[in-house]
Amino acid sequence: QKEVEQNSGPLSVPEGAIASLNCTYSDRGSQSFFWYRQYSGKSPELIMSIYSNGDKEDGRFTAQLNKASQYVSLLIRDSQPSDSATYLCAVKSKNRDDKIIFGKGTRLHILP
Amino acid sequence: GAVVSQHPSWVICKSGTSVKIECRSLDFQATTMFWYRQFPKQSLMLMATSNEGSKATYEQGVEKDKFLINHASLTLSTLTVTSAHPEDSSFYICSAREKFGALYTEAFFGQGTRLTVV
């Protein structure tokens, strides 16, 4: 089982709708969870970090964490064309010397 | 967020030559730096982890003699791709974080370096 799994997409969402991105992880010792956005040819940029079960909201973005299910998601409300990018889920675990392990990413395409 | 500067942003080199990539933390002390490689439409693959003043720890399958990492100061780490070949062409990205006691800050990424070996 891969350490961090994401659906590669592409996920197409109409402009103004909610985009839902999902991620599962295998290491139960994982403690920190991150969502990065990466535009083509660019370096990833941190969007959200979440450390405890539940929801965390920041503007149009909401991260959701369920440690029992080993599941983390990112919701993007009022999707904009500029949200079109690859979204990388990343997990940090003490079992991996606090390294950040990335999923393969989900390509999101917002349809104008 | 903190700023990590990576240089050069792109480089083209001849097969068999070596290329050095620099990664600098501009406004914080990078206790740990990570080096990633990303092939087109692939995820970031962690190559190695370096802590200031000690030898880098390489991930399985990454040749330490080919990818030389130096982290001599708290603000600078370098990755040297030795005897580069076309299959080494990729997007190389560094990230850095600072340690406070037993806690780490978030990891901040450099802009990446696109290496093309011809």
mmCIF file with all atom_site columns, C-alpha atoms in Angstrom, chain A:
data_model
loop_
_atom_site.group_PDB
_atom_site.id
_atom_site.type_symbol
_atom_site.label_atom_id
_atom_site.label_alt_id
_atom_site.label_comp_id
_atom_site.label_asym_id
_atom_site.label_entity_id
_atom_site.label_seq_id
_atom_site.pdbx_PDB_ins_code
_atom_site.Cartn_x
_atom_site.Cartn_y
_atom_site.Cartn_z
_atom_site.occupancy
_atom_site.B_iso_or_equiv
_atom_site.pdbx_formal_charge
_atom_site.auth_seq_id
_atom_site.auth_comp_id
_atom_site.auth_asym_id
_atom_site.auth_atom_id
_atom_site.pdbx_PDB_model_num
ATOM 1   C CA . GLN A 1 1   ? 0.000   0.000  0.000   1.00 0.00 ? 1   GLN A CA 1
ATOM 2   C CA . LYS A 1 2   ? 1.338   3.410  -0.939  1.00 0.00 ? 2   LYS A CA 1
ATOM 3   C CA . GLU A 1 3   ? 1.952   5.732  1.949   1.00 0.00 ? 3   GLU A CA 1
ATOM 4   C CA . VAL A 1 4   ? -0.181  8.580  0.651   1.00 0.00 ? 4   VAL A CA 1
ATOM 5   C CA . GLU A 1 5   ? -2.803  7.922  -1.999  1.00 0.00 ? 5   GLU A CA 1
ATOM 6   C CA . GLN A 1 6   ? -4.752  10.322 -4.123  1.00 0.00 ? 6   GLN A CA 1
ATOM 7   C CA . ASN A 1 7   ? -6.899  9.979  -7.194  1.00 0.00 ? 7   ASN A CA 1
ATOM 8   C CA . SER A 1 8   ? -4.812  11.408 -10.026 1.00 0.00 ? 8   SER A CA 1
ATOM 9   C CA . GLY A 1 9   ? -7.827  12.900 -11.798 1.00 0.00 ? 9   GLY A CA 1
ATOM 10  C CA . PRO A 1 10  ? -8.327  15.063 -13.699 1.00 0.00 ? 10  PRO A CA 1
ATOM 11  C CA . LEU A 1 11  ? -11.220 16.288 -11.617 1.00 0.00 ? 11  LEU A CA 1
ATOM 12  C CA . SER A 1 12  ? -13.370 18.723 -13.554 1.00 0.00 ? 12  SER A CA 1
ATOM 13  C CA . VAL A 1 13  ? -15.575 21.095 -11.587 1.00 0.00 ? 13  VAL A CA 1
ATOM 14  C CA . PRO A 1 14  ? -17.746 23.954 -12.904 1.00 0.00 ? 14  PRO A CA 1
ATOM 15  C CA . GLU A 1 15  ? -16.764 27.445 -11.872 1.00 0.00 ? 15  GLU A CA 1
ATOM 16  C CA . GLY A 1 16  ? -18.521 28.443 -8.673  1.00 0.00 ? 16  GLY A CA 1
ATOM 17  C CA . ALA A 1 17  ? -19.083 24.866 -7.509  1.00 0.00 ? 17  ALA A CA 1
ATOM 18  C CA . ILE A 1 18  ? -17.378 23.033 -4.653  1.00 0.00 ? 18  ILE A CA 1
ATOM 19  C CA . ALA A 1 19  ? -14.302 20.977 -5.491  1.00 0.00 ? 19  ALA A CA 1
ATOM 20  C CA . SER A 1 20  ? -13.653 18.022 -3.213  1.00 0.00 ? 20  SER A CA 1
ATOM 21  C CA . LEU A 1 21  ? -10.212 16.440 -3.083  1.00 0.00 ? 21  LEU A CA 1
ATOM 22  C CA . ASN A 1 22  ? -9.503  13.288 -1.131  1.00 0.00 ? 22  ASN A CA 1
ATOM 23  C CA . CYS A 1 23  ? -6.455  11.587 0.306   1.00 0.00 ? 23  CYS A CA 1
ATOM 24  C CA . THR A 1 24  ? -5.786  8.462  2.350   1.00 0.00 ? 24  THR A CA 1
ATOM 25  C CA . TYR A 1 25  ? -2.630  7.539  4.204   1.00 0.00 ? 25  TYR A CA 1
ATOM 26  C CA . SER A 1 26  ? -1.279  4.292  5.562   1.00 0.00 ? 26  SER A CA 1
ATOM 27  C CA . ASP A 1 27  ? 0.830   5.292  8.573   1.00 0.00 ? 27  ASP A CA 1
ATOM 28  C CA . ARG A 1 28  ? -1.313  5.518  11.704  1.00 0.00 ? 28  ARG A CA 1
ATOM 29  C CA . GLY A 1 29  ? 1.522   7.395  13.392  1.00 0.00 ? 29  GLY A CA 1
ATOM 30  C CA . SER A 1 30  ? 1.042   10.348 11.064  1.00 0.00 ? 30  SER A CA 1
ATOM 31  C CA . GLN A 1 31  ? 0.543   13.550 12.958  1.00 0.00 ? 31  GLN A CA 1
ATOM 32  C CA . SER A 1 32  ? 0.604   16.425 10.509  1.00 0.00 ? 32  SER A CA 1
ATOM 33  C CA . PHE A 1 33  ? -1.261  16.757 7.260   1.00 0.00 ? 33  PHE A CA 1
ATOM 34  C CA . PHE A 1 34  ? -0.825  19.283 4.503   1.00 0.00 ? 34  PHE A CA 1
ATOM 35  C CA . TRP A 1 35  ? -2.370  20.324 1.246   1.00 0.00 ? 35  TRP A CA 1
ATOM 36  C CA . TYR A 1 36  ? -0.120  21.935 -1.342  1.00 0.00 ? 36  TYR A CA 1
ATOM 37  C CA . ARG A 1 37  ? -1.094  23.493 -4.645  1.00 0.00 ? 37  ARG A CA 1
ATOM 38  C CA . GLN A 1 38  ? 1.276   23.150 -7.573  1.00 0.00 ? 38  GLN A CA 1
ATOM 39  C CA . TYR A 1 39  ? 0.914   24.950 -10.863 1.00 0.00 ? 39  TYR A CA 1
ATOM 40  C CA . SER A 1 40  ? 2.571   23.386 -13.879 1.00 0.00 ? 40  SER A CA 1
ATOM 41  C CA . GLY A 1 41  ? 6.320   23.972 -13.852 1.00 0.00 ? 41  GLY A CA 1
ATOM 42  C CA . LYS A 1 42  ? 6.231   25.625 -10.443 1.00 0.00 ? 42  LYS A CA 1
ATOM 43  C CA . SER A 1 43  ? 7.140   24.598 -6.940  1.00 0.00 ? 43  SER A CA 1
ATOM 44  C CA . PRO A 1 44  ? 4.391   23.536 -4.501  1.00 0.00 ? 44  PRO A CA 1
ATOM 45  C CA . GLU A 1 45  ? 2.886   26.137 -2.203  1.00 0.00 ? 45  GLU A CA 1
ATOM 46  C CA . LEU A 1 46  ? 1.281   25.345 1.118   1.00 0.00 ? 46  LEU A CA 1
ATOM 47  C CA . ILE A 1 47  ? -2.470  25.941 1.257   1.00 0.00 ? 47  ILE A CA 1
ATOM 48  C CA . MET A 1 48  ? -3.598  24.267 4.436   1.00 0.00 ? 48  MET A CA 1
ATOM 49  C CA . SER A 1 49  ? -2.200  22.305 7.330   1.00 0.00 ? 49  SER A CA 1
ATOM 50  C CA . ILE A 1 50  ? -4.278  20.304 9.798   1.00 0.00 ? 50  ILE A CA 1
ATOM 51  C CA . TYR A 1 51  ? -3.235  18.404 12.882  1.00 0.00 ? 51  TYR A CA 1
ATOM 52  C CA . SER A 1 52  ? -6.390  17.302 14.727  1.00 0.00 ? 52  SER A CA 1
ATOM 53  C CA . ASN A 1 53  ? -9.613  15.588 13.762  1.00 0.00 ? 53  ASN A CA 1
ATOM 54  C CA . GLY A 1 54  ? -12.357 17.740 12.358  1.00 0.00 ? 54  GLY A CA 1
ATOM 55  C CA . ASP A 1 55  ? -12.567 20.680 10.006  1.00 0.00 ? 55  ASP A CA 1
ATOM 56  C CA . LYS A 1 56  ? -10.280 23.638 9.537   1.00 0.00 ? 56  LYS A CA 1
ATOM 57  C CA . GLU A 1 57  ? -11.424 26.547 7.429   1.00 0.00 ? 57  GLU A CA 1
ATOM 58  C CA . ASP A 1 58  ? -9.359  29.253 5.752   1.00 0.00 ? 58  ASP A CA 1
ATOM 59  C CA . GLY A 1 59  ? -11.194 31.453 3.306   1.00 0.00 ? 59  GLY A CA 1
ATOM 60  C CA . ARG A 1 60  ? -12.603 29.300 0.517   1.00 0.00 ? 60  ARG A CA 1
ATOM 61  C CA . PHE A 1 61  ? -10.609 26.281 1.669   1.00 0.00 ? 61  PHE A CA 1
ATOM 62  C CA . THR A 1 62  ? -11.655 23.702 4.255   1.00 0.00 ? 62  THR A CA 1
ATOM 63  C CA . ALA A 1 63  ? -9.452  20.808 5.297   1.00 0.00 ? 63  ALA A CA 1
ATOM 64  C CA . GLN A 1 64  ? -11.061 17.801 6.953   1.00 0.00 ? 64  GLN A CA 1
ATOM 65  C CA . LEU A 1 65  ? -9.206  15.142 8.922   1.00 0.00 ? 65  LEU A CA 1
ATOM 66  C CA . ASN A 1 66  ? -10.416 11.769 10.170  1.00 0.00 ? 66  ASN A CA 1
ATOM 67  C CA . LYS A 1 67  ? -7.550  9.905  11.789  1.00 0.00 ? 67  LYS A CA 1
ATOM 68  C CA . ALA A 1 68  ? -9.645  6.819  12.547  1.00 0.00 ? 68  ALA A CA 1
ATOM 69  C CA . SER A 1 69  ? -10.342 6.419  8.837   1.00 0.00 ? 69  SER A CA 1
ATOM 70  C CA . GLN A 1 70  ? -6.872  7.688  7.868   1.00 0.00 ? 70  GLN A CA 1
ATOM 71  C CA . TYR A 1 71  ? -8.497  10.140 5.571   1.00 0.00 ? 71  TYR A CA 1
ATOM 72  C CA . VAL A 1 72  ? -7.938  13.806 4.839   1.00 0.00 ? 72  VAL A CA 1
ATOM 73  C CA . SER A 1 73  ? -9.778  15.985 2.360   1.00 0.00 ? 73  SER A CA 1
ATOM 74  C CA . LEU A 1 74  ? -9.753  19.485 0.953   1.00 0.00 ? 74  LEU A CA 1
ATOM 75  C CA . LEU A 1 75  ? -12.863 21.368 -0.076  1.00 0.00 ? 75  LEU A CA 1
ATOM 76  C CA . ILE A 1 76  ? -12.636 24.432 -2.281  1.00 0.00 ? 76  ILE A CA 1
ATOM 77  C CA . ARG A 1 77  ? -15.795 26.556 -2.289  1.00 0.00 ? 77  ARG A CA 1
ATOM 78  C CA . ASP A 1 78  ? -16.758 28.915 -5.091  1.00 0.00 ? 78  ASP A CA 1
ATOM 79  C CA . SER A 1 79  ? -14.155 27.358 -7.387  1.00 0.00 ? 79  SER A CA 1
ATOM 80  C CA . GLN A 1 80  ? -12.336 29.768 -9.671  1.00 0.00 ? 80  GLN A CA 1
ATOM 81  C CA . PRO A 1 81  ? -10.408 29.066 -12.893 1.00 0.00 ? 81  PRO A CA 1
ATOM 82  C CA . SER A 1 82  ? -7.263  30.108 -11.027 1.00 0.00 ? 82  SER A CA 1
ATOM 83  C CA . ASP A 1 83  ? -7.796  27.108 -8.745  1.00 0.00 ? 83  ASP A CA 1
ATOM 84  C CA . SER A 1 84  ? -6.942  24.830 -11.673 1.00 0.00 ? 84  SER A CA 1
ATOM 85  C CA . ALA A 1 85  ? -3.745  23.105 -10.560 1.00 0.00 ? 85  ALA A CA 1
ATOM 86  C CA . THR A 1 86  ? -2.437  19.877 -9.100  1.00 0.00 ? 86  THR A CA 1
ATOM 87  C CA . TYR A 1 87  ? -3.195  19.462 -5.409  1.00 0.00 ? 87  TYR A CA 1
ATOM 88  C CA . LEU A 1 88  ? -0.729  17.439 -3.379  1.00 0.00 ? 88  LEU A CA 1
ATOM 89  C CA . CYS A 1 89  ? -1.620  15.787 -0.123  1.00 0.00 ? 89  CYS A CA 1
ATOM 90  C CA . ALA A 1 90  ? 1.331   15.430 2.240   1.00 0.00 ? 90  ALA A CA 1
ATOM 91  C CA . VAL A 1 91  ? 1.774   13.668 5.540   1.00 0.00 ? 91  VAL A CA 1
ATOM 92  C CA . LYS A 1 92  ? 4.399   13.931 8.252   1.00 0.00 ? 92  LYS A CA 1
ATOM 93  C CA . SER A 1 93  ? 5.044   11.124 10.694  1.00 0.00 ? 93  SER A CA 1
ATOM 94  C CA . LYS A 1 94  ? 7.450   10.507 13.530  1.00 0.00 ? 94  LYS A CA 1
ATOM 95  C CA . ASN A 1 95  ? 7.695   6.959  12.228  1.00 0.00 ? 95  ASN A CA 1
ATOM 96  C CA . ARG A 1 96  ? 9.400   8.444  9.188   1.00 0.00 ? 96  ARG A CA 1
ATOM 97  C CA . ASP A 1 97  ? 11.726  10.769 11.060  1.00 0.00 ? 97  ASP A CA 1
ATOM 98  C CA . ASP A 1 98  ? 9.315   13.645 10.559  1.00 0.00 ? 98  ASP A CA 1
ATOM 99  C CA . LYS A 1 99  ? 9.810   13.547 6.789   1.00 0.00 ? 99  LYS A CA 1
ATOM 100 C CA . ILE A 1 100 ? 7.016   14.884 4.648   1.00 0.00 ? 100 ILE A CA 1
ATOM 101 C CA . ILE A 1 101 ? 5.718   12.275 2.233   1.00 0.00 ? 101 ILE A CA 1
ATOM 102 C CA . PHE A 1 102 ? 3.676   13.408 -0.756  1.00 0.00 ? 102 PHE A CA 1
ATOM 103 C CA . GLY A 1 103 ? 0.904   11.767 -2.664  1.00 0.00 ? 103 GLY A CA 1
ATOM 104 C CA . LYS A 1 104 ? 0.969   11.819 -6.462  1.00 0.00 ? 104 LYS A CA 1
ATOM 105 C CA . GLY A 1 105 ? -1.468  14.684 -6.574  1.00 0.00 ? 105 GLY A CA 1
ATOM 106 C CA . THR A 1 106 ? -4.899  15.283 -8.052  1.00 0.00 ? 106 THR A CA 1
ATOM 107 C CA . ARG A 1 107 ? -5.222  17.463 -11.140 1.00 0.00 ? 107 ARG A CA 1
ATOM 108 C CA . LEU A 1 108 ? -8.118  19.858 -10.726 1.00 0.00 ? 108 LEU A CA 1
ATOM 109 C CA . HIS A 1 109 ? -9.645  21.618 -13.702 1.00 0.00 ? 109 HIS A CA 1
ATOM 110 C CA . ILE A 1 110 ? -12.184 24.366 -13.092 1.00 0.00 ? 110 ILE A CA 1
ATOM 111 C CA . LEU A 1 111 ? -14.472 24.764 -16.071 1.00 0.00 ? 111 LEU A CA 1
ATOM 112 C CA . PRO A 1 112 ? -15.310 28.417 -16.882 1.00 0.00 ? 112 PRO A CA 1
#
